[in-house]
mmCIF file of C-alpha atoms in Angstrom:
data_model
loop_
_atom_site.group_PDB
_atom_site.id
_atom_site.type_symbol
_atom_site.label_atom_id
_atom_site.label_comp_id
_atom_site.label_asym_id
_atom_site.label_seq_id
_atom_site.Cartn_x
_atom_site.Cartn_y
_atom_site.Cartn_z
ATOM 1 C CA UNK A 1 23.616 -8.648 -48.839
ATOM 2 C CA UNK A 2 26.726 -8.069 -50.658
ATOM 3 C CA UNK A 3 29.907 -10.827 -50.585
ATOM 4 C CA UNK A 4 32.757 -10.043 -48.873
ATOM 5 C CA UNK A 5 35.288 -8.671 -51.124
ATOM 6 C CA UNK A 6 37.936 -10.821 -49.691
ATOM 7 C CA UNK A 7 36.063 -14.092 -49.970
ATOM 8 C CA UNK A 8 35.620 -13.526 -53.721
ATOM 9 C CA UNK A 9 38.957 -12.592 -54.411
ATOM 10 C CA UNK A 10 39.900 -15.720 -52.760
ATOM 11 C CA UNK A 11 37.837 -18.020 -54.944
ATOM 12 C CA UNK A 12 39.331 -16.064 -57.956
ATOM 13 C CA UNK A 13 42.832 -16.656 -56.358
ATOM 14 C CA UNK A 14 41.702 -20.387 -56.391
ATOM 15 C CA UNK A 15 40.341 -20.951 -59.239
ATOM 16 C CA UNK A 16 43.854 -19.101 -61.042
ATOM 17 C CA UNK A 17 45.977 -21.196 -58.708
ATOM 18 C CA UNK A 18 44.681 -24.433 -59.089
ATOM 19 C CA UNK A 19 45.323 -23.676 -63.271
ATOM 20 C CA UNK A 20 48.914 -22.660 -62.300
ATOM 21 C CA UNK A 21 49.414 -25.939 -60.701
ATOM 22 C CA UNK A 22 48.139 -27.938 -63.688
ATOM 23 C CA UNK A 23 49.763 -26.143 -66.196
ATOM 24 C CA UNK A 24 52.787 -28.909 -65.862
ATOM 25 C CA UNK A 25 50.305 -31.330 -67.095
ATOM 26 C CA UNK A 26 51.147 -30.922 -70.431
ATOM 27 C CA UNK A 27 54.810 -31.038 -69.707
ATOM 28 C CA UNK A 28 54.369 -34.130 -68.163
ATOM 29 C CA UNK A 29 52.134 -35.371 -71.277
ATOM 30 C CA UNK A 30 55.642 -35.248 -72.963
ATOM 31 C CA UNK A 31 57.776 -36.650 -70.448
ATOM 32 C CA UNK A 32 55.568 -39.726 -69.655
ATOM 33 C CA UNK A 33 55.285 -40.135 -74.185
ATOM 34 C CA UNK A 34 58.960 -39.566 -74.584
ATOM 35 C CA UNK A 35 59.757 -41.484 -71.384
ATOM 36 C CA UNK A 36 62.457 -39.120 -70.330
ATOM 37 C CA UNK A 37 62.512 -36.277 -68.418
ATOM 38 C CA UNK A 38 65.155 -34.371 -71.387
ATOM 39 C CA UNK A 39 65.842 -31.174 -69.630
ATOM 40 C CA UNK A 40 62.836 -30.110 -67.982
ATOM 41 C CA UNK A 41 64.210 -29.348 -64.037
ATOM 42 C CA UNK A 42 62.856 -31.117 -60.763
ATOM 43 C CA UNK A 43 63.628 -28.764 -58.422
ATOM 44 C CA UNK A 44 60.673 -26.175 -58.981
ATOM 45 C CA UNK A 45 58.486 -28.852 -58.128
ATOM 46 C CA UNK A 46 60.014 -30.189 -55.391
ATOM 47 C CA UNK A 47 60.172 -26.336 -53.796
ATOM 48 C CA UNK A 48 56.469 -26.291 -54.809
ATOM 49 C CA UNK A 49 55.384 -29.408 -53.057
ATOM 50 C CA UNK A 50 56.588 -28.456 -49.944
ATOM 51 C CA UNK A 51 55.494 -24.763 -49.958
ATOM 52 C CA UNK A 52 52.095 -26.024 -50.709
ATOM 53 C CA UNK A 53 51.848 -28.584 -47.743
ATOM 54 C CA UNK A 54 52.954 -26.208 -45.474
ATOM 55 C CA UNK A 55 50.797 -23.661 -46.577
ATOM 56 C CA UNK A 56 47.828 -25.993 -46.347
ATOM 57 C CA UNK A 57 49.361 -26.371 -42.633
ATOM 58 C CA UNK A 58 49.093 -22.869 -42.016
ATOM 59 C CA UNK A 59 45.228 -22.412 -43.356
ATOM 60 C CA UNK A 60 44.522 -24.948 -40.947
ATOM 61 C CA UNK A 61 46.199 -23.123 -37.955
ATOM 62 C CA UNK A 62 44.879 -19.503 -39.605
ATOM 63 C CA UNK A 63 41.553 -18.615 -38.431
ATOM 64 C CA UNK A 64 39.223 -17.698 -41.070
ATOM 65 C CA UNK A 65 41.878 -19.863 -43.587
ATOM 66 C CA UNK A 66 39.794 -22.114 -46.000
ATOM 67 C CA UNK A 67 40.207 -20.630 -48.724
ATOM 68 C CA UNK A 68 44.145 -21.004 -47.803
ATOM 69 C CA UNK A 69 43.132 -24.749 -47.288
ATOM 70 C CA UNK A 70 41.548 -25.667 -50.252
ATOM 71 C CA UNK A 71 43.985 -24.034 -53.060
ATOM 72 C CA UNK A 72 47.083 -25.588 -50.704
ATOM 73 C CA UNK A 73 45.659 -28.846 -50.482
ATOM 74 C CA UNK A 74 44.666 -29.394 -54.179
ATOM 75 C CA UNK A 75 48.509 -27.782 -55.526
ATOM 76 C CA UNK A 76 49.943 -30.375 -52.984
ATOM 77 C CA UNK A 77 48.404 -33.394 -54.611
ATOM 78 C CA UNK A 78 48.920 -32.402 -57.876
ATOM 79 C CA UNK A 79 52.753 -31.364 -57.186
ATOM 80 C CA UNK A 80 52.592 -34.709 -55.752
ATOM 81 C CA UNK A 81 51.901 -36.602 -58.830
ATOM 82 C CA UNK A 82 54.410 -34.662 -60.683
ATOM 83 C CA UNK A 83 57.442 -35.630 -58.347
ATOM 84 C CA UNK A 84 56.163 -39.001 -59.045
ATOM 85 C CA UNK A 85 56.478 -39.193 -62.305
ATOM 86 C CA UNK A 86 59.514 -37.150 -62.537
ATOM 87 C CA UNK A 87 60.936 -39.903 -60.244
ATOM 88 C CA UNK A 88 59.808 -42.857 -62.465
ATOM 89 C CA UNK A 89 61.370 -41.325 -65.854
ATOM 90 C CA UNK A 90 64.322 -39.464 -64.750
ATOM 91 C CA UNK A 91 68.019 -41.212 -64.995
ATOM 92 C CA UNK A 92 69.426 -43.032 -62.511
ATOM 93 C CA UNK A 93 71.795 -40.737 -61.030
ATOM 94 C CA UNK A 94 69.167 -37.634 -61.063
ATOM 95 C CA UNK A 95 67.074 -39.879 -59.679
ATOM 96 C CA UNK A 96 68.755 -41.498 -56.902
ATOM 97 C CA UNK A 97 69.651 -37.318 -55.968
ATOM 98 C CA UNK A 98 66.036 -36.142 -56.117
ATOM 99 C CA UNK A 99 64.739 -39.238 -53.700
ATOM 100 C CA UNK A 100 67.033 -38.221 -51.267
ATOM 101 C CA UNK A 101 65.810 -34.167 -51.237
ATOM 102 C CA UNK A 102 62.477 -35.585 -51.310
ATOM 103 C CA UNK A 103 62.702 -37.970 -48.193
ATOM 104 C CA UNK A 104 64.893 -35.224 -46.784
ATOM 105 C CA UNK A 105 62.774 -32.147 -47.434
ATOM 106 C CA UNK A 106 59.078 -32.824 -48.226
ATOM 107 C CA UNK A 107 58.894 -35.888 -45.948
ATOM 108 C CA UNK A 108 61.601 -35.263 -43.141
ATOM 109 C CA UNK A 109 61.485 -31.383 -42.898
ATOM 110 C CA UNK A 110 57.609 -30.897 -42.823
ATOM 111 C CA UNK A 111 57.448 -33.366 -40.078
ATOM 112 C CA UNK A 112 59.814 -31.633 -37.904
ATOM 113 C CA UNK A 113 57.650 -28.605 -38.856
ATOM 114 C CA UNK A 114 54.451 -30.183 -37.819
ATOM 115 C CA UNK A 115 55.263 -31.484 -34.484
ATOM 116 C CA UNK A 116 57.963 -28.772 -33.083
ATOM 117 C CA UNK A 117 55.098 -26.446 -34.057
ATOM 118 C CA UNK A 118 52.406 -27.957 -32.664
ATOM 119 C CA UNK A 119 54.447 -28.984 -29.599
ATOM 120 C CA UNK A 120 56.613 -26.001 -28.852
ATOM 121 C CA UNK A 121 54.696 -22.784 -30.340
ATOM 122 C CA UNK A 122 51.566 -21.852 -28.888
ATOM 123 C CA UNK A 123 49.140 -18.627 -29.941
ATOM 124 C CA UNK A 124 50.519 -15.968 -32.377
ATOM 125 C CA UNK A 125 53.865 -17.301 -32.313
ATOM 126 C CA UNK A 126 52.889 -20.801 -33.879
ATOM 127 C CA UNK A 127 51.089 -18.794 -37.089
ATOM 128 C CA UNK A 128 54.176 -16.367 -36.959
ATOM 129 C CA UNK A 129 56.965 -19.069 -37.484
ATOM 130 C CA UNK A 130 54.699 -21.107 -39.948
ATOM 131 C CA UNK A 131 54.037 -17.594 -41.755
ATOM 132 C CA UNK A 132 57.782 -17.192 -42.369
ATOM 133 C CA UNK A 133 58.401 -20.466 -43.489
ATOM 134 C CA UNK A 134 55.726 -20.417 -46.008
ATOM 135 C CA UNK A 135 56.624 -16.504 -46.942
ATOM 136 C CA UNK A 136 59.825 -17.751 -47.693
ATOM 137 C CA UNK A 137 59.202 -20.456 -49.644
ATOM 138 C CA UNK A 138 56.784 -19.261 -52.318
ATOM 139 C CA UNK A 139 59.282 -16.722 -52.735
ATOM 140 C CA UNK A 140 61.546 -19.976 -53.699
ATOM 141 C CA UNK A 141 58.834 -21.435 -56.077
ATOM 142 C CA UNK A 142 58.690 -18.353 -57.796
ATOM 143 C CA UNK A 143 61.988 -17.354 -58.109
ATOM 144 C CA UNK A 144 62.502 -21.106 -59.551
ATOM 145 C CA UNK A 145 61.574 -20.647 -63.077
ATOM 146 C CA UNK A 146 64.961 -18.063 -62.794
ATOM 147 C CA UNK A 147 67.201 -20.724 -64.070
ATOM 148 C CA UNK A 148 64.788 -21.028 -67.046
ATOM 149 C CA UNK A 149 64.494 -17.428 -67.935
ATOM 150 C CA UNK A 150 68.405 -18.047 -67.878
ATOM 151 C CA UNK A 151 67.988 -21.217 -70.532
ATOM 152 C CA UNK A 152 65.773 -18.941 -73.215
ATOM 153 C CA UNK A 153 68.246 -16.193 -72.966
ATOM 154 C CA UNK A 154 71.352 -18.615 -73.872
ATOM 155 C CA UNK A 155 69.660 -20.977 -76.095
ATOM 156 C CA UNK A 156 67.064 -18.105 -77.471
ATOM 157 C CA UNK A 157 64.460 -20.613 -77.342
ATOM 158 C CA UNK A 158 61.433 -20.738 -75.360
ATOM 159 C CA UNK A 159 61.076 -24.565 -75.791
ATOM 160 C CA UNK A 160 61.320 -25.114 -71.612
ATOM 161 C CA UNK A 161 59.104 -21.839 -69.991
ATOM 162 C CA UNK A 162 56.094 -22.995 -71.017
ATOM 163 C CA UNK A 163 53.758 -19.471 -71.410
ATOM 164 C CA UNK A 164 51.005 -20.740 -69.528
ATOM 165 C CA UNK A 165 52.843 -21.245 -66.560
ATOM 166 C CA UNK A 166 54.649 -17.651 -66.932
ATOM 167 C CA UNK A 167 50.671 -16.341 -67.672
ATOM 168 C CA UNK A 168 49.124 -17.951 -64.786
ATOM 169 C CA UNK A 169 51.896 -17.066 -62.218
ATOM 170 C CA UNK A 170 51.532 -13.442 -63.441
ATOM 171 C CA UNK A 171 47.892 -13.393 -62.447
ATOM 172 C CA UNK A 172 48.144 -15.420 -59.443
ATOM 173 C CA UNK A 173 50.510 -13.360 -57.638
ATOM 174 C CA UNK A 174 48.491 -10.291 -58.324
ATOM 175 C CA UNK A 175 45.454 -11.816 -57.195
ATOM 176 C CA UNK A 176 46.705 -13.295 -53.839
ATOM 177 C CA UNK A 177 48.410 -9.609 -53.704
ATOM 178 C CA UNK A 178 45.200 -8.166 -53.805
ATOM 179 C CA UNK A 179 43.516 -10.672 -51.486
ATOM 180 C CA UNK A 180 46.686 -9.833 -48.687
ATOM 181 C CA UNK A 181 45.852 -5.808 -48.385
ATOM 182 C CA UNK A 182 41.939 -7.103 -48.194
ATOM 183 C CA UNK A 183 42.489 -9.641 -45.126
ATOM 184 C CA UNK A 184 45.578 -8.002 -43.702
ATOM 185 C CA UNK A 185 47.700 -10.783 -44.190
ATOM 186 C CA UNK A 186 51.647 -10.284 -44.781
ATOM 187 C CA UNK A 187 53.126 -13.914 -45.462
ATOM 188 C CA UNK A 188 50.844 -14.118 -48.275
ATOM 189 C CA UNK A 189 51.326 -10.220 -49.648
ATOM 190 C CA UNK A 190 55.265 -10.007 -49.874
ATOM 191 C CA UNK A 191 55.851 -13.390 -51.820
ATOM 192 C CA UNK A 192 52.838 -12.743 -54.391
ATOM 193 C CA UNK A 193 53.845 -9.538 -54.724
ATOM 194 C CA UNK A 194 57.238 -10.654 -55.807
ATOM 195 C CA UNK A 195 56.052 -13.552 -58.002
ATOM 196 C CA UNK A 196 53.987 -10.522 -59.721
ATOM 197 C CA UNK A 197 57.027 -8.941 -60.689
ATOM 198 C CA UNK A 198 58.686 -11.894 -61.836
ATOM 199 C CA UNK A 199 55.397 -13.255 -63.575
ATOM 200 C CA UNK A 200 55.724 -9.803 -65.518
ATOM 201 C CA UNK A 201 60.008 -10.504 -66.171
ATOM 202 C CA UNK A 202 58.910 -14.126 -67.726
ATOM 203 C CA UNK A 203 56.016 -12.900 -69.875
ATOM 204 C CA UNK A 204 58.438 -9.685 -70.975
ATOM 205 C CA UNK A 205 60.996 -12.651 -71.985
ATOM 206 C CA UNK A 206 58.304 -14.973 -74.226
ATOM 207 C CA UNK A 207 57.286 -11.828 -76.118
ATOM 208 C CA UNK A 208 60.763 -11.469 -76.743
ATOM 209 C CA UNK A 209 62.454 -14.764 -77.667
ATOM 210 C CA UNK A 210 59.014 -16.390 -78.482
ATOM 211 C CA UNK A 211 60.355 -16.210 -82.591
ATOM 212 C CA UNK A 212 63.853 -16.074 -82.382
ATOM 213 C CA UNK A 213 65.958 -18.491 -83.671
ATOM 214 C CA UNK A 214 68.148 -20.122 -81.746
ATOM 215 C CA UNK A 215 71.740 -19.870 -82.737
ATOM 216 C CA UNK A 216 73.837 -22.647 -83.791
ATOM 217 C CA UNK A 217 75.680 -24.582 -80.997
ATOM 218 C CA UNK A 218 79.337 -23.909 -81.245
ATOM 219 C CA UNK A 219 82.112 -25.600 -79.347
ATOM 220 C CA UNK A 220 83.107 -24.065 -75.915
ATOM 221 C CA UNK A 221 86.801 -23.600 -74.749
ATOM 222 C CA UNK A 222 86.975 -26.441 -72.379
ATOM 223 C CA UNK A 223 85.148 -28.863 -74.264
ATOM 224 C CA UNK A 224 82.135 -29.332 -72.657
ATOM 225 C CA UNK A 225 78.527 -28.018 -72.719
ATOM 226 C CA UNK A 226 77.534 -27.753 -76.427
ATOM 227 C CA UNK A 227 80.075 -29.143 -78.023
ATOM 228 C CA UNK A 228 79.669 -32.480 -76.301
ATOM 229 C CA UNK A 229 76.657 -32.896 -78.016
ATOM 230 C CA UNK A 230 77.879 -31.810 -81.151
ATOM 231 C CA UNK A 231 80.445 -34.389 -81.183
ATOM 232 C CA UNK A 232 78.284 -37.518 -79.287
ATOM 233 C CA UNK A 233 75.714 -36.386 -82.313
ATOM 234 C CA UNK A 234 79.457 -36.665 -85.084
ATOM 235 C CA UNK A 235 80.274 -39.691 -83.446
ATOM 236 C CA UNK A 236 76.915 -41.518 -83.705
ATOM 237 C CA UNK A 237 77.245 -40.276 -87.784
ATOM 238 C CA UNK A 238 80.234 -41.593 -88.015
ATOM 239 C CA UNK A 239 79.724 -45.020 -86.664
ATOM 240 C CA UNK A 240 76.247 -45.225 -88.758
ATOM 241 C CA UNK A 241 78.787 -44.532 -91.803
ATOM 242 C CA UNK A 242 81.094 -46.769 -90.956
ATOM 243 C CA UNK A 243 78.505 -49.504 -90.689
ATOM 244 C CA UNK A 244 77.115 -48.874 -94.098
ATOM 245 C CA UNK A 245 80.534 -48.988 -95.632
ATOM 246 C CA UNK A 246 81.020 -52.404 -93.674
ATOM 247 C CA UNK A 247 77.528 -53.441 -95.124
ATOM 248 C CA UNK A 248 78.733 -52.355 -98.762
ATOM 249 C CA UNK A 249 82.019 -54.195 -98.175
ATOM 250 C CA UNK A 250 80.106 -57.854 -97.174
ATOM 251 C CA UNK A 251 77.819 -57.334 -100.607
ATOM 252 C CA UNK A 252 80.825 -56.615 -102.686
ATOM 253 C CA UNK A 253 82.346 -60.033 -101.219
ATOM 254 C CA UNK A 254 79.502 -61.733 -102.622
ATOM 255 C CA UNK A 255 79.340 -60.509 -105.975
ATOM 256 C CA UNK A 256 77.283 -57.175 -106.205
ATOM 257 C CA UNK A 257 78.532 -54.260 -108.448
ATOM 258 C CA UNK A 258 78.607 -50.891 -105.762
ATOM 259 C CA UNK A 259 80.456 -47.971 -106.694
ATOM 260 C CA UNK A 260 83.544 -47.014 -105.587
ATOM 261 C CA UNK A 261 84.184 -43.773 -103.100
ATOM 262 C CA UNK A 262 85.547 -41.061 -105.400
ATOM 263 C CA UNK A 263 88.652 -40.130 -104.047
ATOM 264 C CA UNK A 264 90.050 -43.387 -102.408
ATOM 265 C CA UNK A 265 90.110 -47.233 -103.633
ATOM 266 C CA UNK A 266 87.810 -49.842 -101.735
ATOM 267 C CA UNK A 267 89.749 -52.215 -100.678
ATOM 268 C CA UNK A 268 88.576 -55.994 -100.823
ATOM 269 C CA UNK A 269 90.178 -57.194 -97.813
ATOM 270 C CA UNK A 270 88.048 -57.162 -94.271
ATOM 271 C CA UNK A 271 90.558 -56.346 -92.135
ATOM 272 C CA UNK A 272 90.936 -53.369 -94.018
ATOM 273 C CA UNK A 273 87.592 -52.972 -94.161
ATOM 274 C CA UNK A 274 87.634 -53.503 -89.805
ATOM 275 C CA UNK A 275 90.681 -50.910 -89.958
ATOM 276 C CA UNK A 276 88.585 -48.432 -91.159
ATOM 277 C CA UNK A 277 85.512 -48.609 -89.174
ATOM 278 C CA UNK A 278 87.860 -48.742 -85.948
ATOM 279 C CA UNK A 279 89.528 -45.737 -87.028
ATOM 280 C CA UNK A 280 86.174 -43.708 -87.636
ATOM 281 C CA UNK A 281 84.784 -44.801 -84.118
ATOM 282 C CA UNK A 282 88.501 -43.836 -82.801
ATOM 283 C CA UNK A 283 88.242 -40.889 -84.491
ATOM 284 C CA UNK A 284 88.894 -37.048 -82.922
ATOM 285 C CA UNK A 285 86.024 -34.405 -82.452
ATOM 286 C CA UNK A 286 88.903 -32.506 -85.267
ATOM 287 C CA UNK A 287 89.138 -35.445 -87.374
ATOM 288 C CA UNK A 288 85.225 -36.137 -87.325
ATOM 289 C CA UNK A 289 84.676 -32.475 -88.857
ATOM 290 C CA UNK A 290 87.247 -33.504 -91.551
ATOM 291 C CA UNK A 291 85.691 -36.385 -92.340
ATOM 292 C CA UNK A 292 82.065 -34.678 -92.414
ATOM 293 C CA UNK A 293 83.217 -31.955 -94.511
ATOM 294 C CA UNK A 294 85.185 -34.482 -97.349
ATOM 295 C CA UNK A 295 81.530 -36.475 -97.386
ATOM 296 C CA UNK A 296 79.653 -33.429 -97.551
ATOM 297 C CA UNK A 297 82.037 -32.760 -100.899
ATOM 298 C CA UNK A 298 81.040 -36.560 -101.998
ATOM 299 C CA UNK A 299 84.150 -38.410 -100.945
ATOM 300 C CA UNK A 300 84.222 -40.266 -97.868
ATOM 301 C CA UNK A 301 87.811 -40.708 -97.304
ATOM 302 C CA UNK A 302 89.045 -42.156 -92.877
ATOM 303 C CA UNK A 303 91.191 -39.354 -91.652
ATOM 304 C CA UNK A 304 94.671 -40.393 -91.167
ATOM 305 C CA UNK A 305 95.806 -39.972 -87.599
ATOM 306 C CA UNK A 306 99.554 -38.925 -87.179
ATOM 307 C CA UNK A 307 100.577 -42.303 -85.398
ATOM 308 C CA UNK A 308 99.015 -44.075 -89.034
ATOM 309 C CA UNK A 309 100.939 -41.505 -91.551
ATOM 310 C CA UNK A 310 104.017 -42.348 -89.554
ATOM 311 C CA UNK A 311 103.444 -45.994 -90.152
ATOM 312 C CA UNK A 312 102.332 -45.779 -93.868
ATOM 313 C CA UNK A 313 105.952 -44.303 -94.402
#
């Protein structure tokens, strides 16, 4: 007797899903090593958690739906764990922002969704409404990884969409699109479908940034973005420097023979020697690229601020 088409392509569709929900695992390898959560986002996983309990919710209500169940239920503890340990490594701020979507959304919302369902819907309009709501949120987990397709087309890097997630989302929404047309079933054709396409967009996107090189960071017009880091990554140069000159300054007090910065005469008083590290730490993101190109050129010679020529006179 031969298998039911449908019932294999659903154990293919498992067995492809459940690797789609792992593939984080090595992401979260990193995160749990580097204890932070650097820029990976939250909110894919967060989206995913909640699509997958409720679509373990509908299997249960779908006749015929185990296969629905099992795939669901096993995504939903492993998005589970993810949230969790997102949660324990992320800053304080994100953190204290994610709890509250999570209480809100994948605690508060699916409860509301449980019991008006089960107490206000009854026959095909119970599946309908849970149909929807699970349609339209697996559109939501795929359309997710968007603002990461944006990240490797600014930075050119592919450093945050990992390809096995990309590879495995391509396959799994053509599987579960195949599995729809074979059991009739709608909610689960459109949002494959349409993770399919954008499976395809992210692959497209690796292949094509997967050996660029990213450009250099260059400052933006108001300040922010990139250039913050450029100059938080100046400034911690800069007070490093100014350290080791202080360091040079306390072994020249007690007799050692250093060498003298071309350019500029070391003085042997410490408040000078204070002056100078203040000014360095004080220093603008303009002055700190003066002061990084004169070192680059062997000198190392405190920028003069206008308020300290004015005074010098």
């Amino acid at each position: 007797m031969a298998a039911d088409p449908s019932f294999v392509v659903g154990i293919i569709g498992n067995v492809i899903s459940i690797l789609v929900f792992a593939s984080p695992i090595a992401t979260f390898r990193r995160i749990v090593r580097n204890a932070s959560t650097e820029d990976f986002r939250w909110l894919p996983y967060v989206t995913t958690l909640l699509s997958t309990s409720l679509w373990t919710f509908y299997g249960l209500l779908k006749p015929g739906g185990l296969l629905v169940v099992t795939v669901n239920g096993a995504g939903a503890a492993l998005e589970a764990a993810y949230v969790t340990l997102y949660l324990i490594y992320a800053p304080r701020e994100t953190k204290a922002k994610m709890l509250k979507l999570v209480l809100a959304v994948n605690v508060g919302f699916l409860a509301a969704v449980v019991v008006v369902t089960l107490a206000a819907l009854h026959g095909g309009v119970r599946l309908l409404a849970v149909g929807v709501l699970c349609a339209a949120l697996t559109i939501g987990m795929y359309a997710a990884p968007l603002g990461a397709m944006r990240t490797v087309v600014k930075t050119r890097s592919v450093e945050y969409m990992p390809f096995s997630l990309s590879f495995f989302l391509f396959l799994n929404g053509g599987v579960w699109s195949v599995y729809s047309v074979l059991v009739k079933d709608y909610f689960i054709g459109v949002p494959n479908a349409i993770g399919f396409v954008l499976g395809t967009a992210q692959l497209v996107l690796y292949m094509a940034y997967r050996k660029a090189t990213p450009p250099p960071r260059k400052e933006d017009d108001d300040g922010d973005g990139e250039a913050g880091d450029e100059e938080e990554g100046l400034a911690q140069l800069m007070t490093g420097q100014a350290v080791e000159m202080a360091q040079r300054r306390a072994r020249l007090h007690k007799g050692l023979s250093l060498p003298k910065p071309s350019g500029a005469p070391l003085s042997s008083s410490p408040r000078d020697g204070l002056g100078s590290i203040i000014k360095s730490m004080s220093a603008t993101p303009v002055e700190l690229h003066s002061v990084l190109h004169q070192h680059g050129h062997g000198r190392f010679e405190p920028v003069k601020k206008d308020d300290d020529v004015e005074a010098d006179e």
